[in-house]
Amino acid sequence: MASTTDSLAASPAFTFSASTFQKLHPTEYFRKFISQGVRPDGRLLDSFRPTTVHYGVITTANGSAMVRIGGTTVVCGIKAEVAEPKLDSPDQGYLVPNVDLSPICSSAFRPGSPSEQAQVVSEAIHRVLKESKVLDLKDLCIEEAKAVWALWIDVVCVSYDGNIYDAALISVMAALLNVRIRKPTYDEGIVKVPGGEAINDENSFKLNLTRIPLSTSFVLFDTDLTLLADPNFAEESITQGQISVTIDEHGRLCRISKVGAASTSQSLLKQCIERAKIRSHELRSIMNQQ
Amino acid sequence: MSRLDRTRTSAHQLRPFFSSQNLLNRSDGSAQFDFGGSSVLCSVVGPAEVKLRDEKLDKATIEVVARPLVGLPGVKDKALEQNIRESLEPLILSGLHPRTMLQIVIQTMKDDGCILSTAFNAVILALLDAGIPLKSILGSVTCMIDAQSSEILLDPTTEELSRARSTHVFVFDNKSSVQSEQGKMNVDTDDQEAGTSSLAAVLFSDSTGMFTEQEYFECAHFCFKASQAVHGFIRTAVQKKLEKEYQQTQA
C-alpha cells in the first residue's frame, strides 16, 4: 500500500490532454484563454470571424444570397407570390420571414416543429423589417384591395456555428437587394405575370430599400461580463447573456437587445454600439464587393 | 401635452398599477399585474419534478410558458418566453433546488400595450408569492418615441403604439438602483463623472424601430426613473400581503 501512495505523490494524480480538459470543464478551459486575452479559436476578444456574401445562389428564387460567418453558413431565398392583401392594409404587400434550423446544420437541433431559437430569430428579423421600415410595403401593391406581392423570405441554416441572428439578417438584406420581380399586369380581376423571356430591366423591377440594417452580436462571459464579439457555438453554450446591436448605413439604430446575464452598465452598451458601427461598415464593404 | 388615452396629462406618466397575489388555489404562487388596461396573470409551480431530458445536475430547470389573449401560442409568445426565462435565470437562486423544475405560466388577460413589461412585473410578484429565493427584484417599464413629435412617451397604450417610431422595453433590478444611488453620491465629490456614474445598469433591454443612440439612452433614463415607482409598488404589495397573512394567523 505504501509504495502505491508514494508513486501517486511523485507524479500528479491526473494528467489530461487539453482536449479532455476542454470536454470536462468547458468553462474553466475557456476562462484560462480569456485571462490571456485570446479565445480558443485564436481570435482576440473583439474580433470577428471571416465573413463572405454571395448573391443569387438560387436561380429559381426571385432573390437569394448565401452568407458565411466562420463556420456558420446560411442561405436565404425570397419568393414573390401574388396574394390577396390583408383587410386592414389593402394597399400593402407583406413580408413573411422564416428561419429554419434543422438537424442538418447541427446536432443541437431536433427534427420536428421549429425550435424556440429558430422562432425567436424569425420574430426578431420580422420586427426589424417591419418596425424600422426597411421597404415601403406600398411598393408591393399590384391593385389596391385586389392583389399584392407577398415575399416569402426563407432562411435555411446549412451549418451552425453560432451567431445565427447576424448571419440570417445579413442574408435577408443581401437577398432583398438581389430581388427581381417581373412586372405584372392587372386586368379585370386577373393578374398576369409574363414569363418566358429572360429577366431584364424592362420587364422586371427591383425593390427600393430605404435602409439596410445589419447586426452585430456579442456574448457576456462569466460574472465579470467579458464582452466577446461574434460568438461561435461553443462560446454561446457556456455564456448566459447576449447583446445585439442592429444599425443602418447612416449609423441610426434599428434594434438593441440585451437578454440574460446580470445587469450590465450602460457604458458597456455604449461600447457595443461603437463596435457595431465599425463592424457594420466592414460588413457593408463586404456586401458591396460582390 | 395631453396623451391620446385622455386619462393622463404628461408624457412621463404611467397608467395606474394594480396587483393581486395568491389568486390561484392549485399553484405554489400566483399574481396578477395591471398597467391600466393591460393585465397579465402568472402562476408559479415549483420546485417540482423535472422531465429527465431537461434535468440539470447543479440547478433547477426554469420553464416559462406564455399564453396569448386569443388563439394559440405563436412566434411572439415564444419570443416572450425566451426573454423572460433568460432574464430570470441569473436572478433566481436555482442552485438551491438542483434536479427540479420551476414552471412559470403567463396568461395575458387584457392587452392594451406593454404586455412584455406587464408580464415581467407579474412574474416577479408570482415568484415572491411562491417564496422562490431570488437575488434581486426587477421592475419593468416600456416607452416609445412618437413618430411625429419625437417625444418619449412612457407606458404607451395600443393606440399610442400604432404611432410609434420605436419602442423600448427596459428591466432594471433593485441592485442596479442601489448602484446608481451610490453613483449619485460620488457625483457630489467628483463632478466630472456625473454623466456616466448616474446611469443605472440594465438587466434587460429590447428596442426596435428607428432611433439614435442619444434617444436610446434618454429612454433608458426615463424608464429607470419610472421603474423606481414599480419597485416601490412591488415592495408595498408584498408588505401588505404579509401583514394580512400575519393578521390571519393571529386571529
mmCIF file of C-alpha atoms in Angstrom, chain A residues 110 114-117 119-120 122-124 127-128 130-133 211 240 242 251-267 269-270 273-274 277, chain B residues 53 59 74-76 78-79 81-83 85-87 90 164-165 167 172-173 176 179 196 199-213 216-217 220-221:
data_model
loop_
_atom_site.group_PDB
_atom_site.id
_atom_site.type_symbol
_atom_site.label_atom_id
_atom_site.label_comp_id
_atom_site.label_asym_id
_atom_site.label_seq_id
_atom_site.Cartn_x
_atom_site.Cartn_y
_atom_site.Cartn_z
ATOM 1 C CA ARG A 110 -34.049 18.148 -33.112
ATOM 2 C CA PRO A 114 -39.247 24.685 -35.285
ATOM 3 C CA SER A 115 -37.052 25.133 -32.217
ATOM 4 C CA GLU A 116 -37.522 28.058 -29.869
ATOM 5 C CA GLN A 117 -34.325 29.675 -31.149
ATOM 6 C CA GLN A 119 -38.790 31.113 -33.856
ATOM 7 C CA VAL A 120 -37.114 33.835 -31.822
ATOM 8 C CA SER A 122 -37.608 34.753 -37.199
ATOM 9 C CA GLU A 123 -39.589 37.088 -34.959
ATOM 10 C CA ALA A 124 -36.585 39.404 -34.422
ATOM 11 C CA ARG A 127 -39.771 43.080 -36.290
ATOM 12 C CA VAL A 128 -36.648 44.738 -37.708
ATOM 13 C CA LYS A 130 -41.441 45.909 -40.164
ATOM 14 C CA GLU A 131 -40.671 48.448 -37.464
ATOM 15 C CA SER A 132 -37.587 50.057 -38.990
ATOM 16 C CA LYS A 133 -39.492 50.275 -42.291
ATOM 17 C CA ARG A 211 -32.302 51.350 -45.297
ATOM 18 C CA GLN A 240 -25.704 33.369 -20.490
ATOM 19 C CA GLN A 242 -26.282 38.246 -25.351
ATOM 20 C CA GLY A 251 -25.432 54.872 -38.140
ATOM 21 C CA ARG A 252 -29.041 55.015 -36.937
ATOM 22 C CA LEU A 253 -30.110 52.234 -34.614
ATOM 23 C CA CYS A 254 -32.780 49.729 -35.634
ATOM 24 C CA ARG A 255 -32.686 47.267 -32.759
ATOM 25 C CA ILE A 256 -30.869 46.820 -29.475
ATOM 26 C CA SER A 257 -31.457 43.718 -27.466
ATOM 27 C CA LYS A 258 -29.804 42.663 -24.246
ATOM 28 C CA VAL A 259 -31.046 39.385 -22.828
ATOM 29 C CA GLY A 260 -29.751 37.258 -19.977
ATOM 30 C CA ALA A 261 -26.732 37.634 -17.654
ATOM 31 C CA ALA A 262 -26.595 40.069 -14.771
ATOM 32 C CA SER A 263 -27.243 43.797 -15.107
ATOM 33 C CA THR A 264 -24.778 45.497 -17.419
ATOM 34 C CA SER A 265 -23.667 49.084 -17.144
ATOM 35 C CA GLN A 266 -24.779 51.487 -19.832
ATOM 36 C CA SER A 267 -21.159 52.250 -20.676
ATOM 37 C CA LEU A 269 -23.868 49.080 -24.053
ATOM 38 C CA LYS A 270 -22.219 52.241 -25.448
ATOM 39 C CA ILE A 273 -22.822 50.365 -30.128
ATOM 40 C CA GLU A 274 -19.416 51.857 -31.019
ATOM 41 C CA LYS A 277 -20.776 50.901 -36.021
ATOM 42 C CA ARG B 53 -34.397 15.265 -20.633
ATOM 43 C CA LYS B 59 -29.526 23.788 -10.654
ATOM 44 C CA GLY B 74 -47.365 31.801 -31.764
ATOM 45 C CA VAL B 75 -43.900 33.076 -32.577
ATOM 46 C CA LYS B 76 -44.414 36.232 -30.488
ATOM 47 C CA LYS B 78 -42.105 32.078 -27.918
ATOM 48 C CA ALA B 79 -40.020 35.259 -28.034
ATOM 49 C CA GLU B 81 -40.986 33.127 -23.140
ATOM 50 C CA GLN B 82 -37.314 33.259 -24.084
ATOM 51 C CA ASN B 83 -36.905 36.884 -22.985
ATOM 52 C CA ARG B 85 -36.653 32.918 -18.986
ATOM 53 C CA GLU B 86 -33.205 34.209 -19.866
ATOM 54 C CA SER B 87 -33.669 37.345 -17.755
ATOM 55 C CA PRO B 90 -29.434 34.821 -13.337
ATOM 56 C CA ALA B 164 -44.547 54.900 -32.604
ATOM 57 C CA ARG B 165 -41.252 55.338 -34.425
ATOM 58 C CA THR B 167 -40.500 51.057 -28.840
ATOM 59 C CA PHE B 172 -33.943 47.185 -14.001
ATOM 60 C CA ASP B 173 -33.295 45.203 -10.835
ATOM 61 C CA SER B 176 -28.797 48.470 -10.119
ATOM 62 C CA GLN B 179 -25.506 51.159 -7.601
ATOM 63 C CA THR B 196 -21.715 58.219 -16.585
ATOM 64 C CA LEU B 199 -26.529 55.623 -15.338
ATOM 65 C CA ALA B 200 -28.238 52.534 -13.980
ATOM 66 C CA ALA B 201 -27.210 49.043 -15.023
ATOM 67 C CA VAL B 202 -29.649 47.393 -17.431
ATOM 68 C CA LEU B 203 -30.919 43.863 -16.784
ATOM 69 C CA PHE B 204 -32.931 43.521 -19.981
ATOM 70 C CA SER B 205 -33.391 45.788 -22.951
ATOM 71 C CA ASP B 206 -35.345 45.299 -26.147
ATOM 72 C CA SER B 207 -35.687 48.175 -28.593
ATOM 73 C CA THR B 208 -36.864 48.133 -32.202
ATOM 74 C CA GLY B 209 -37.719 50.811 -34.714
ATOM 75 C CA MET B 210 -35.708 53.829 -35.790
ATOM 76 C CA PHE B 211 -33.816 55.739 -33.143
ATOM 77 C CA THR B 212 -30.486 57.365 -32.344
ATOM 78 C CA GLU B 213 -28.004 56.431 -29.655
ATOM 79 C CA TYR B 216 -31.901 55.211 -26.617
ATOM 80 C CA PHE B 217 -30.063 56.353 -23.503
ATOM 81 C CA ALA B 220 -33.214 54.201 -20.559
ATOM 82 C CA HIS B 221 -33.010 57.167 -18.193
#
